[in-house]
Short mmCIF file of C-alpha atoms and ligand atoms in Angstrom, two decimals:
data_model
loop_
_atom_site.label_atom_id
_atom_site.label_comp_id
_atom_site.label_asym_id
_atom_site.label_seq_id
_atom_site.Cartn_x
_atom_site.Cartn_y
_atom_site.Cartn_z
CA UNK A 30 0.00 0.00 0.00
CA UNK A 31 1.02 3.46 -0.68
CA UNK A 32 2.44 5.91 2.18
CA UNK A 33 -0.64 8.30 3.61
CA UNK A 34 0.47 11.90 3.19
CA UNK A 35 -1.60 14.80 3.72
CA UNK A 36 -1.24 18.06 3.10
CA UNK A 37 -2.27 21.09 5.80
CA UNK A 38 -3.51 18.63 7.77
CA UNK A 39 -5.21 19.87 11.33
CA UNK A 40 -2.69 18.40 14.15
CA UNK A 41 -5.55 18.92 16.81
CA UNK A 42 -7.10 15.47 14.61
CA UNK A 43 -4.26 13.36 15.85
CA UNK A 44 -2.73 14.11 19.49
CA UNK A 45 -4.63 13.31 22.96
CA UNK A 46 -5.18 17.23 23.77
CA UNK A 47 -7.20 17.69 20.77
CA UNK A 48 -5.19 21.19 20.78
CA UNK A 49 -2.81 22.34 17.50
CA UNK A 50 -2.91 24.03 14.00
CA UNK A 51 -2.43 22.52 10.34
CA UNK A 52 1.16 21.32 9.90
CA UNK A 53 2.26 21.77 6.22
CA UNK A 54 2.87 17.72 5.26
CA UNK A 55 1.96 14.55 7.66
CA UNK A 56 3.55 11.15 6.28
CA UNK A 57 2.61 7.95 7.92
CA UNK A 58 5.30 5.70 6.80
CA UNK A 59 4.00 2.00 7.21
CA UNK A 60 7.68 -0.43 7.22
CA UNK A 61 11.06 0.86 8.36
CA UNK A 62 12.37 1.35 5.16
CA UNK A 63 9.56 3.64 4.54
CA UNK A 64 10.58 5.80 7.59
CA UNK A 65 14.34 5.74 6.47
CA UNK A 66 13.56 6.50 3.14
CA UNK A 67 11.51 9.99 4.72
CA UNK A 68 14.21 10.77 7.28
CA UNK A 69 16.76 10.58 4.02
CA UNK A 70 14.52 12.79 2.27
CA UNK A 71 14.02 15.16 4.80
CA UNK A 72 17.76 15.81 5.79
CA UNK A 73 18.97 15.73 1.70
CA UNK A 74 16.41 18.69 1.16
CA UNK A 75 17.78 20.06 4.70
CA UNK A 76 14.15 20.09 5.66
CA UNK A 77 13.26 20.02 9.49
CA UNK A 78 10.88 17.35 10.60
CA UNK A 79 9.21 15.67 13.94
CA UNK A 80 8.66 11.91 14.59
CA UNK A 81 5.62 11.08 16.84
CA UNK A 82 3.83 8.34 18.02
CA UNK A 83 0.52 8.88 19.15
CA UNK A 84 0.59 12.35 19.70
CA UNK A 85 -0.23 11.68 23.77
CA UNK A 86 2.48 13.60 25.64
CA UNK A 87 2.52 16.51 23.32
CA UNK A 88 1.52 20.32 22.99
CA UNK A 89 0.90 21.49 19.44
CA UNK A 90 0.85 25.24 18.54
CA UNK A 91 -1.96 26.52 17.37
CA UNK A 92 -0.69 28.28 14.64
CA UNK A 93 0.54 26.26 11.44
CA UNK A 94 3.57 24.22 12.25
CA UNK A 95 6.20 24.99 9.38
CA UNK A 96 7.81 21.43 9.35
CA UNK A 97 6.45 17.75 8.14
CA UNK A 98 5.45 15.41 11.08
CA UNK A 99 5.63 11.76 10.56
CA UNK A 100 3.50 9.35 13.06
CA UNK A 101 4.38 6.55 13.23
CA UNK A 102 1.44 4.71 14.06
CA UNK A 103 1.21 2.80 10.69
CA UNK A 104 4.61 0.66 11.48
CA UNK A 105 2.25 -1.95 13.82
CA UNK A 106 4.27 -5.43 13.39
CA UNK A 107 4.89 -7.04 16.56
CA UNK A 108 6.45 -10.58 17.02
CA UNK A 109 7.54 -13.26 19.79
CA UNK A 110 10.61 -14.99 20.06
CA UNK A 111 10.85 -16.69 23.16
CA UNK A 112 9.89 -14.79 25.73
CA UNK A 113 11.12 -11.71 24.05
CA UNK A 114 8.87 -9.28 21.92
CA UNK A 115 10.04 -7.72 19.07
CA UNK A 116 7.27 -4.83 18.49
CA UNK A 117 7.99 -1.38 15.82
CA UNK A 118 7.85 2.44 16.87
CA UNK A 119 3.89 2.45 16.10
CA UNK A 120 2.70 -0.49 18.13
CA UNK A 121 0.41 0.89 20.93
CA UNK A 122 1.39 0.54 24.71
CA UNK A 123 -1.75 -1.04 24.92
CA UNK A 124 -1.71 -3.65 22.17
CA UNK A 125 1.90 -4.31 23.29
CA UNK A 126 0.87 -5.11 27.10
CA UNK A 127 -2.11 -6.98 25.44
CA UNK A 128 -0.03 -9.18 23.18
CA UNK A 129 2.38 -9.93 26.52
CA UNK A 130 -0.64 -10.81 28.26
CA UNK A 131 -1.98 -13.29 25.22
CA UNK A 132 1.40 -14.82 25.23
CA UNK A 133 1.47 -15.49 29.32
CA UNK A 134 4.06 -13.20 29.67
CA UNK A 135 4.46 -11.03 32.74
CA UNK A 136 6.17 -7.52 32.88
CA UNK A 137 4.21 -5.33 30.71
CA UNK A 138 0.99 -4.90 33.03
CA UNK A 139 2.12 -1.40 34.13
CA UNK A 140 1.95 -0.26 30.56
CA UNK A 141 -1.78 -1.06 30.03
CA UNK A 142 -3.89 2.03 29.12
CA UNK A 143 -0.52 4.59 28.66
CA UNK A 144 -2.20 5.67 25.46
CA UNK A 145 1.41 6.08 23.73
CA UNK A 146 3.35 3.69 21.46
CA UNK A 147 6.78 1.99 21.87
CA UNK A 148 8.29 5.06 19.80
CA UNK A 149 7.14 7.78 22.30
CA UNK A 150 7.10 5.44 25.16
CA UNK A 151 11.14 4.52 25.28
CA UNK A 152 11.44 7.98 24.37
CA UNK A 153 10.20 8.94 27.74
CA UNK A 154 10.78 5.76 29.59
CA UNK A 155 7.04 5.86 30.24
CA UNK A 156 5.76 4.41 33.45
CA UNK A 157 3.43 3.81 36.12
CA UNK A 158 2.74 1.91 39.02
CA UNK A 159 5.95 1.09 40.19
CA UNK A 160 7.34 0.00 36.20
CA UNK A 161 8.79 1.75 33.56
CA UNK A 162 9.75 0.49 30.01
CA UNK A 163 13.16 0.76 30.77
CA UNK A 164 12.98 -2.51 33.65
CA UNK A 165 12.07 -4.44 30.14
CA UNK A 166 14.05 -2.98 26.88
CA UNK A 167 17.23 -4.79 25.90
CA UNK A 168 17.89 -3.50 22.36
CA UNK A 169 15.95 -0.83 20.36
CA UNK A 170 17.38 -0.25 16.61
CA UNK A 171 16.96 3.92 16.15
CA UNK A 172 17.86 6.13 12.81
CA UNK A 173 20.31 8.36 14.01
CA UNK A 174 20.73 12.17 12.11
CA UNK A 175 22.32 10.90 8.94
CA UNK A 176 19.61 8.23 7.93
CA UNK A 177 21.15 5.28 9.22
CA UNK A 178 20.55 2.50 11.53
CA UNK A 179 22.18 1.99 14.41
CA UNK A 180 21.55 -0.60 17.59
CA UNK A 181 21.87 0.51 21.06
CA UNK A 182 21.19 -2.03 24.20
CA UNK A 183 19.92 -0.73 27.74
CA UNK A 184 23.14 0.83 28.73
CA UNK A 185 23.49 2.49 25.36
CA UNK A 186 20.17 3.94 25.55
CA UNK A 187 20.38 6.04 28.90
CA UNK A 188 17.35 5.50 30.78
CA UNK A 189 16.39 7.56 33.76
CA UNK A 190 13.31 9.02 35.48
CA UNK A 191 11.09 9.96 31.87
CA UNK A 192 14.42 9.84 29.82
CA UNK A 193 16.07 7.74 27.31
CA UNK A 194 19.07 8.62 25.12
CA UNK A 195 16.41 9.23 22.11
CA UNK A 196 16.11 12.70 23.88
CA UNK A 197 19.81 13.54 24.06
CA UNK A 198 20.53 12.75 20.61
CA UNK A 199 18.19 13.67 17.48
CA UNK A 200 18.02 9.43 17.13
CA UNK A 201 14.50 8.20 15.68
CA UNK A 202 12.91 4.88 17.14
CA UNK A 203 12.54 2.04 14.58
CA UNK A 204 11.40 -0.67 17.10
CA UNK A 205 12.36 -2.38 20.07
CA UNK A 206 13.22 -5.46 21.76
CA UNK A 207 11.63 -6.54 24.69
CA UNK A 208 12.52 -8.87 27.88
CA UNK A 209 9.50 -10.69 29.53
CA UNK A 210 9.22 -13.72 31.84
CA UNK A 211 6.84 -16.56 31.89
CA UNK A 212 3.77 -15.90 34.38
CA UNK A 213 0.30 -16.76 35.33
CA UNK A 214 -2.47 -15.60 32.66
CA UNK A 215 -5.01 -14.98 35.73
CA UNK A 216 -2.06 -13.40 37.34
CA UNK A 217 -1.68 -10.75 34.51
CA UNK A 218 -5.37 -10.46 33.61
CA UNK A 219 -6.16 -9.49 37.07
CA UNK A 220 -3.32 -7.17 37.54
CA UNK A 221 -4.21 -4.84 34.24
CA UNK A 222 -7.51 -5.18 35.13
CA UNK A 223 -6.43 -3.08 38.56
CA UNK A 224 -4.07 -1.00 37.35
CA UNK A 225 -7.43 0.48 34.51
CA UNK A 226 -9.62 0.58 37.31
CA UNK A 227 -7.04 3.02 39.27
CA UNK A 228 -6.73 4.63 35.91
CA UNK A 229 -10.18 5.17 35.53
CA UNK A 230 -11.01 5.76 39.18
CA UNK A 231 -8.04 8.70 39.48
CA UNK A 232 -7.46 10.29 35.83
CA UNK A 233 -9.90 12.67 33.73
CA UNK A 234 -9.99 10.32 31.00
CA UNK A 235 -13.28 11.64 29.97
CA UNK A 236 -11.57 15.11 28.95
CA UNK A 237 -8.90 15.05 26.19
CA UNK A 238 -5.33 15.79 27.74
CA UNK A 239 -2.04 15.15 27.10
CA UNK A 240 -1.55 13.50 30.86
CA UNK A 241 0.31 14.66 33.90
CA UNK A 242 1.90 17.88 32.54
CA UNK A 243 4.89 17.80 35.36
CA UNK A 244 7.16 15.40 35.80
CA UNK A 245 7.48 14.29 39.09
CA UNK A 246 9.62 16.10 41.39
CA UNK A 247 11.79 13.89 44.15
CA UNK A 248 10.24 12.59 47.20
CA UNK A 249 6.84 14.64 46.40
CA UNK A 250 3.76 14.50 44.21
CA UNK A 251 2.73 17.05 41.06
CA UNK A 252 -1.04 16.87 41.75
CA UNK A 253 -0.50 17.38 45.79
CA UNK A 254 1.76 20.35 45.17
CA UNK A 255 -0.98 22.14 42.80
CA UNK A 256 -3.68 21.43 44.86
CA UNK A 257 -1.80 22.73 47.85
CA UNK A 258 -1.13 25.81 45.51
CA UNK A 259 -5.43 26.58 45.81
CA UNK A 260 -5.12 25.73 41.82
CA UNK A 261 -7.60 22.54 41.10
CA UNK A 262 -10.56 23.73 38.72
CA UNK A 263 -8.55 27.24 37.97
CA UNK A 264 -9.11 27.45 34.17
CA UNK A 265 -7.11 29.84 31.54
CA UNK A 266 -9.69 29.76 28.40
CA UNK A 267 -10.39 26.33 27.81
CA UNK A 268 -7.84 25.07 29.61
CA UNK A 269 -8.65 23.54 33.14
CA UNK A 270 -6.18 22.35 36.21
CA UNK A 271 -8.39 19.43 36.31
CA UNK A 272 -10.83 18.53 39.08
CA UNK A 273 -10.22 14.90 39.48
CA UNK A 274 -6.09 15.25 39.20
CA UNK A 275 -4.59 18.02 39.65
CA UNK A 276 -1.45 17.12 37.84
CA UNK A 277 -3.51 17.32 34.66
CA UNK A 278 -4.44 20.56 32.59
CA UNK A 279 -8.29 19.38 30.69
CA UNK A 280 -9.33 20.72 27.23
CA UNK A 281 -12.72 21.75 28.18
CA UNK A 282 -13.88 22.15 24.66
CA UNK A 283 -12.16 25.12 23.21
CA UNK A 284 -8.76 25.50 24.62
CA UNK A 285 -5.71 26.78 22.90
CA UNK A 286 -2.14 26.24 23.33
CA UNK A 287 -1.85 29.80 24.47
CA UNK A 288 -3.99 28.50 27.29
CA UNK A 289 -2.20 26.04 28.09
CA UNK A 290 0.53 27.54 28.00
CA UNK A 291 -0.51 30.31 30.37
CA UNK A 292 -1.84 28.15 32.67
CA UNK A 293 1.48 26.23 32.80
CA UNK A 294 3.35 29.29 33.79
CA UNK A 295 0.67 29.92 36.41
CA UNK A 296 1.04 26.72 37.80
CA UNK A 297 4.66 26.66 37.65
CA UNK A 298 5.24 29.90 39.55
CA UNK A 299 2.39 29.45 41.74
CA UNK A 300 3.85 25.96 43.38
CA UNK A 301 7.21 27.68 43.37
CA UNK A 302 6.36 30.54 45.70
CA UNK A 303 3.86 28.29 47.96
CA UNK A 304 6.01 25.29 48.11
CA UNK A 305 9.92 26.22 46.74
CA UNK A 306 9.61 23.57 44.04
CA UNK A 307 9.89 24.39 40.53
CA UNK A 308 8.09 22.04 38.48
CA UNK A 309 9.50 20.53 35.23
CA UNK A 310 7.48 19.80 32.00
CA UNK A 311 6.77 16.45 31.09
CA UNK A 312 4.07 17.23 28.36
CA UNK A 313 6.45 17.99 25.13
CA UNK A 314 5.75 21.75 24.04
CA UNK A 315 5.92 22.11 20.11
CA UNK A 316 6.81 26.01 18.95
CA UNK A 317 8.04 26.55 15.60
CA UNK A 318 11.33 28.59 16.44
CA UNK A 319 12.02 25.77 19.19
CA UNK A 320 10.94 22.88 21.49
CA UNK A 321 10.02 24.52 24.70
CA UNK A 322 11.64 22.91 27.88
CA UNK A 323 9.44 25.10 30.61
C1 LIG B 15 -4.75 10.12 29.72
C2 LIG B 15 -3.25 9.96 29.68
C3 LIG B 15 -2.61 9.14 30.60
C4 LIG B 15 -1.22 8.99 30.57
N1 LIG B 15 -0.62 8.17 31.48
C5 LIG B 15 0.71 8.02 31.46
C6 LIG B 15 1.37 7.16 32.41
O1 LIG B 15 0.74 6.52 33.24
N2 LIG B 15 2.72 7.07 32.34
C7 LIG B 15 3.47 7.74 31.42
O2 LIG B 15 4.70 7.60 31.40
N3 LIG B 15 2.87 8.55 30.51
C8 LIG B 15 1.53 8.71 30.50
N4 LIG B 15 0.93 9.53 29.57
C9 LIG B 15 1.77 10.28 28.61
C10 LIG B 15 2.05 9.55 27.29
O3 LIG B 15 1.01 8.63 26.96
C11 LIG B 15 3.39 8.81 27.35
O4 LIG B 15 4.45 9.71 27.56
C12 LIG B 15 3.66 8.02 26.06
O5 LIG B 15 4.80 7.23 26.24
C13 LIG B 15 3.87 8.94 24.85
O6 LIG B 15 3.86 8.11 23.70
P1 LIG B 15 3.38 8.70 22.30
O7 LIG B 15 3.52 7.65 21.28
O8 LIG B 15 2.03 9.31 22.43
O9 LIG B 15 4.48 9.81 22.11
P2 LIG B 15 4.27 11.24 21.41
O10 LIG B 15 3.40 12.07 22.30
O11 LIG B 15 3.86 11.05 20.01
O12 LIG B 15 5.73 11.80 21.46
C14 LIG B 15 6.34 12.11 22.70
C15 LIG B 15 7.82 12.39 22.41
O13 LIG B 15 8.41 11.19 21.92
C16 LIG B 15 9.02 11.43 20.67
N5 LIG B 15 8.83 10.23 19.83
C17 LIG B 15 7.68 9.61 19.52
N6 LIG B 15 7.92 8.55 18.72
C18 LIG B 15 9.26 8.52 18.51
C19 LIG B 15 10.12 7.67 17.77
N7 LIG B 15 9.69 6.64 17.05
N8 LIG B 15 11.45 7.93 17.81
C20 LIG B 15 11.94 8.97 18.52
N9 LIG B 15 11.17 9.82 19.23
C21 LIG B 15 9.84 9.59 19.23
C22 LIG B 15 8.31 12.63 20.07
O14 LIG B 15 9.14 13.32 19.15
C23 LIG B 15 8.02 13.45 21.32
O15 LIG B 15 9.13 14.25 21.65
C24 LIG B 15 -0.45 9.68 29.59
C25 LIG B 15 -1.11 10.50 28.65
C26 LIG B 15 -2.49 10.63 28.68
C27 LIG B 15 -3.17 11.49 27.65
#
């Protein structure tokens, strides 16, 4: 099948916030050699480009983005061999964790319902509940900035707290290899099962977001230290400091990234002056002059 590419295409259509302009060219490159052939493309016509997953831990401007975005989300093969998976940038968290669970494999229960992919997840070393990706990657095989593959095992790749080497260098994600051990399938079942219902029970899931906006700072918690700040429910536009978690800023229905943006600096300086802690972004903030770090 031929690559999808669209032209002006509205970002808001394909990232969690539901926030963003048009961005000139989208590609969705199905098969590695699809996305090597783009990122070859891209840096012989010294054009400037993003790679994203699922678009679920990411602030787009609202103006037009002047670069081409590739998702990813069309390179879907996963495979088993042994009790190692072998799944590509685009496979969900959740079809990953579901395929481990199908396959009686334990270690991937923590990842069920983080609505990223492998791609964006080992790019944050996404997480919850005690895991993170990085307690189960042994190899990932990235494009680094000249087009070419390169391999890099769990040392190589530099995980920490919501970081992976991906971050430090401008290396793209083709897929990744992953460690899992035999377990119980009631076991696993059971344990997803708990870990949605906490989901469900704590998160505004019903309100699209990009999830917890901070990263969390040592030996205290985001949402504790914003609702300590009097900000739950404090709105900038359409943007909300949600109700149910405080750690996440809502799209009520008509928000901007200005909003959000706004509201981030409120929050930020707000915990600082009640609390001395100076909250760090974990949501990825897309400007066109430059990737804001707040
Ligand atoms: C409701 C909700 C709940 C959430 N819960 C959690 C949670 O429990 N734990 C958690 O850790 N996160 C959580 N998140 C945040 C988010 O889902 C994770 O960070 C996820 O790993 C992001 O994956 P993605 O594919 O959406 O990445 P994207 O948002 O598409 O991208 C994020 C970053 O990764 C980079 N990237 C994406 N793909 C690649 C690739 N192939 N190669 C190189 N770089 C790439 C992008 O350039 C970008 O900088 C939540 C988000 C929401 C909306």
């Amino acid at each position: 099948m031929k690559m999808k590419i669209y032209q002006d295409e509205p970002l808001l259509k394909h990232c969690s916030f539901k926030i963003g302009g048009n961005a000139e060219y989208v590609y969705y490159p199905e098969t590695a050699d699809e996305l090597i052939g783009l990122i070859k493309k891209f840096n012989s016509e010294k054009q400037e480009y993003y790679v994203f997953g699922n678009a679920s831990n990411v602030l787009f401007p609202d103006e037009s983005l002047r670069k081409s975005v590739v998702f990813t989300t069309e390179m879907k093969d996963i495979r088993l061999v042994g009790n190692t998976i072998i799944a590509e940038a685009g496979v969900t968290l959740n079809t990953l964790s579901a395929f481990a669970r199908d396959n009686v494999l334990t270690g991937l229960e923590f990842a069920y319902g983080i609505p990223g992919t492998v791609g964006g997840g080992v790019y944050m070393n996404a997480g919850a509940y005690g895991g993170q990706l990085s307690d189960i990657v042994i190899n990932c095989r990235a494009i680094d900035s000249e087009g070419e593959i390169c391999n890099l095992n769990a040392t190589e790749l530099r995980f920490g707290y919501r970081h992976s080497v991906l971050q430090e260098k401008k290396l793209i994600l083709i897929d990744s290899t992953l460690n899992l051990k035999s377990g119980d399938k009631t076991t696993i079942i059971e344990q997803m099962d708990t870990y949605m219902s906490k989901r469900k029970g704590c998160q505004p899931l019903n309100f699209p977001s990009a999830g917890s906006v901070f990263k969390r700072p040592q030996n205290n918690y985001t949402g504790a230290l914003i609702e300590k700040a009097g900000l739950k429910g404090m709105t900038v536009g359409g943007a909300m400091v949600s109700e149910k978690h405080a750690g996440f800023i809502i799209n009520t229905g008509d928000a901007t990234a200005k909003d959000v943006r706004e509201l981030i600096d409120i929050i930020k300086a707000r915990v600082f002056e009640q609390s001395g802690v100076m909250l760090e972004c974990e949501v990825c903030i897309i400007e066109n002059n430059k990737n804001r770090k707040l």
